[in-house]
Amino acid sequence: MSLLYDSNFLTALSFAIFLGILYYAGVHRFLGKMLDDRADKIRADLDRARELREEAQGKFAEIERKRAEVDTIAEEIVTKAKADAEAAAAKADEDLKDSVARRLKAAEEQIALAEQQAVRQVQARAVEVAVAAAAAVLSEKMSDAAAGKLVDSAIKEVGQQLH
């Protein structure tokens, strides 16, 4: 009977009875079910996380592919823009050369026209001076009767040339 007065023994016996009651009540099945449910939830979370990771990697790969495409397109656009700019510069240079050539030609034509006008003016002035000099010489050296004859013969010649 000395065991009934031992506190360690009574504590162990009480604990064993408590565990028996818990076993009889089915607490172990409830705890096992809770742990299994928790493990299933963790497993499902891990599977979902794995799926999300794979989906994220797929999207990342797609984004990287699209970025590479965009980079390629951007390079093509830049290359085309450079080529267009060079072509436009060449065209502008050619147009400028054509414009300068046209202006030079127009200036040369104006100079030639001015030269012709100047030559005509000089010739006209020379004729005027020659006529004035001839008139002065003739009026000094020619008599009125001889001048009248010259005028009459000039009128006849003009009349014959016109008819």
CSV table of C-alpha atoms in Angstrom, one decimal:
chain,number,residue,atom,x,y,z
A,1,MET,CA,0.0,0.0,0.0
A,2,SER,CA,2.8,2.2,0.1
A,3,LEU,CA,2.5,2.8,-3.6
A,4,LEU,CA,-0.9,4.5,-3.0
A,5,TYR,CA,0.8,7.1,-0.9
A,6,ASP,CA,3.6,7.8,-3.3
A,7,SER,CA,2.9,11.0,-5.2
A,8,ASN,CA,5.0,10.0,-8.2
A,9,PHE,CA,3.1,6.8,-8.6
A,10,LEU,CA,-0.2,8.5,-8.3
A,11,THR,CA,0.8,11.2,-10.8
A,12,ALA,CA,1.9,8.5,-13.3
A,13,LEU,CA,-1.3,6.5,-12.6
A,14,SER,CA,-3.5,9.7,-13.1
A,15,PHE,CA,-1.7,10.5,-16.3
A,16,ALA,CA,-2.1,6.9,-17.6
A,17,ILE,CA,-5.9,7.0,-16.8
A,18,PHE,CA,-6.1,10.5,-18.5
A,19,LEU,CA,-4.4,9.1,-21.6
A,20,GLY,CA,-6.8,6.1,-21.5
A,21,ILE,CA,-9.8,8.4,-21.4
A,22,LEU,CA,-8.5,10.4,-24.3
A,23,TYR,CA,-7.9,7.2,-26.2
A,24,TYR,CA,-11.4,6.0,-25.4
A,25,ALA,CA,-12.9,9.3,-26.5
A,26,GLY,CA,-11.0,9.0,-29.8
A,27,VAL,CA,-8.9,12.1,-29.4
A,28,HIS,CA,-6.0,10.3,-31.0
A,29,ARG,CA,-8.1,9.9,-34.2
A,30,PHE,CA,-9.2,13.6,-34.0
A,31,LEU,CA,-5.5,14.7,-33.6
A,32,GLY,CA,-4.4,12.4,-36.3
A,33,LYS,CA,-7.1,13.7,-38.6
A,34,MET,CA,-6.1,17.3,-37.8
A,35,LEU,CA,-2.5,16.5,-38.5
A,36,ASP,CA,-3.3,14.8,-41.7
A,37,ASP,CA,-5.6,17.7,-42.7
A,38,ARG,CA,-2.8,20.1,-41.9
A,39,ALA,CA,-0.3,18.0,-43.9
A,40,ASP,CA,-2.7,17.9,-46.8
A,41,LYS,CA,-3.2,21.6,-46.7
A,42,ILE,CA,0.6,22.2,-46.6
A,43,ARG,CA,1.0,19.7,-49.5
A,44,ALA,CA,-1.7,21.6,-51.4
A,45,ASP,CA,0.0,24.9,-50.6
A,46,LEU,CA,3.3,23.5,-51.8
A,47,ASP,CA,1.7,22.2,-55.0
A,48,ARG,CA,0.0,25.5,-55.6
A,49,ALA,CA,3.3,27.4,-54.9
A,50,ARG,CA,5.0,25.0,-57.4
A,51,GLU,CA,2.4,25.7,-60.0
A,52,LEU,CA,2.6,29.5,-59.4
A,53,ARG,CA,6.4,29.3,-59.7
A,54,GLU,CA,6.2,27.4,-63.0
A,55,GLU,CA,3.6,29.8,-64.3
A,56,ALA,CA,5.8,32.7,-63.2
A,57,GLN,CA,8.8,31.2,-64.9
A,58,GLY,CA,6.7,30.7,-68.0
A,59,LYS,CA,5.6,34.3,-68.0
A,60,PHE,CA,9.1,35.5,-67.3
A,61,ALA,CA,10.4,33.5,-70.3
A,62,GLU,CA,7.6,35.0,-72.4
A,63,ILE,CA,8.4,38.5,-71.2
A,64,GLU,CA,12.1,37.9,-71.9
A,65,ARG,CA,11.2,36.6,-75.4
A,66,LYS,CA,8.9,39.7,-76.0
A,67,ARG,CA,11.6,42.0,-74.7
A,68,ALA,CA,14.1,40.4,-77.1
A,69,GLU,CA,11.6,40.9,-79.9
A,70,VAL,CA,11.1,44.5,-78.9
A,71,ASP,CA,14.9,45.1,-78.8
A,72,THR,CA,15.1,43.6,-82.3
A,73,ILE,CA,12.3,45.8,-83.5
A,74,ALA,CA,13.9,48.8,-81.8
A,75,GLU,CA,17.2,48.1,-83.5
A,76,GLU,CA,15.4,47.7,-86.9
A,77,ILE,CA,13.6,51.0,-86.3
A,78,VAL,CA,16.9,52.8,-85.3
A,79,THR,CA,18.7,51.3,-88.3
A,80,LYS,CA,15.9,52.3,-90.7
A,81,ALA,CA,15.7,55.8,-89.2
A,82,LYS,CA,19.5,56.2,-89.7
A,83,ALA,CA,19.2,55.0,-93.3
A,84,ASP,CA,16.3,57.3,-93.9
A,85,ALA,CA,18.2,60.2,-92.3
A,86,GLU,CA,21.2,59.5,-94.5
A,87,ALA,CA,19.0,59.2,-97.6
A,88,ALA,CA,17.3,62.5,-96.6
A,89,ALA,CA,20.7,64.1,-96.1
A,90,ALA,CA,21.9,62.8,-99.4
A,91,LYS,CA,18.7,64.0,-101.1
A,92,ALA,CA,19.0,67.4,-99.5
A,93,ASP,CA,22.6,67.7,-100.5
A,94,GLU,CA,21.7,66.7,-104.1
A,95,ASP,CA,18.8,69.2,-104.1
A,96,LEU,CA,21.1,71.9,-102.8
A,97,LYS,CA,23.6,71.2,-105.5
A,98,ASP,CA,20.8,71.3,-108.1
A,99,SER,CA,19.5,74.5,-106.7
A,100,VAL,CA,23.0,76.1,-106.7
A,101,ALA,CA,23.5,74.9,-110.3
A,102,ARG,CA,20.2,76.4,-111.3
A,103,ARG,CA,20.9,79.6,-109.6
A,104,LEU,CA,24.4,79.8,-111.2
A,105,LYS,CA,22.9,79.1,-114.6
A,106,ALA,CA,20.2,81.7,-114.1
A,107,ALA,CA,22.9,84.2,-113.0
A,108,GLU,CA,25.0,83.3,-116.0
A,109,GLU,CA,22.0,83.8,-118.3
A,110,GLN,CA,21.3,87.2,-116.6
A,111,ILE,CA,24.9,88.2,-117.0
A,112,ALA,CA,24.8,87.2,-120.7
A,113,LEU,CA,21.6,89.1,-121.1
A,114,ALA,CA,23.1,92.1,-119.4
A,115,GLU,CA,26.1,91.9,-121.6
A,116,GLN,CA,23.9,91.8,-124.7
A,117,GLN,CA,21.9,94.8,-123.5
A,118,ALA,CA,25.1,96.6,-122.7
A,119,VAL,CA,26.5,95.8,-126.2
A,120,ARG,CA,23.3,97.0,-127.8
A,121,GLN,CA,23.3,100.2,-125.7
A,122,VAL,CA,26.9,100.8,-126.6
A,123,GLN,CA,26.2,100.1,-130.3
A,124,ALA,CA,23.1,102.4,-130.2
A,125,ARG,CA,25.1,105.1,-128.5
A,126,ALA,CA,27.9,104.6,-131.0
A,127,VAL,CA,25.4,104.9,-133.8
A,128,GLU,CA,23.9,108.1,-132.2
A,129,VAL,CA,27.4,109.5,-131.8
A,130,ALA,CA,28.3,108.6,-135.4
A,131,VAL,CA,25.1,110.0,-136.7
A,132,ALA,CA,25.6,113.2,-134.7
A,133,ALA,CA,29.2,113.4,-135.9
A,134,ALA,CA,28.2,112.7,-139.5
A,135,ALA,CA,25.5,115.3,-139.2
A,136,ALA,CA,27.9,117.8,-137.8
A,137,VAL,CA,30.4,117.1,-140.5
A,138,LEU,CA,27.8,117.1,-143.2
A,139,SER,CA,26.2,120.3,-142.0
A,140,GLU,CA,29.6,122.0,-142.0
A,141,LYS,CA,30.8,120.8,-145.3
A,142,MET,CA,27.7,120.3,-147.3
A,143,SER,CA,25.5,122.9,-148.8
A,144,ASP,CA,21.8,123.0,-148.4
A,145,ALA,CA,21.2,121.9,-152.0
A,146,ALA,CA,23.5,118.8,-151.7
A,147,ALA,CA,21.8,117.9,-148.4
A,148,GLY,CA,18.4,118.1,-150.1
A,149,LYS,CA,19.6,115.7,-152.8
A,150,LEU,CA,20.9,113.3,-150.3
A,151,VAL,CA,17.6,113.3,-148.4
A,152,ASP,CA,15.7,112.8,-151.6
A,153,SER,CA,17.9,109.8,-152.6
A,154,ALA,CA,17.6,108.3,-149.1
A,155,ILE,CA,13.8,108.6,-149.3
A,156,LYS,CA,13.8,106.8,-152.7
A,157,GLU,CA,16.0,104.0,-151.4
A,158,VAL,CA,13.7,103.5,-148.4
A,159,GLY,CA,10.7,103.5,-150.6
A,160,GLN,CA,12.2,100.9,-152.9
A,161,GLN,CA,13.3,98.7,-150.0
A,162,LEU,CA,9.8,98.8,-148.5
A,163,HIS,CA,8.0,97.8,-151.7
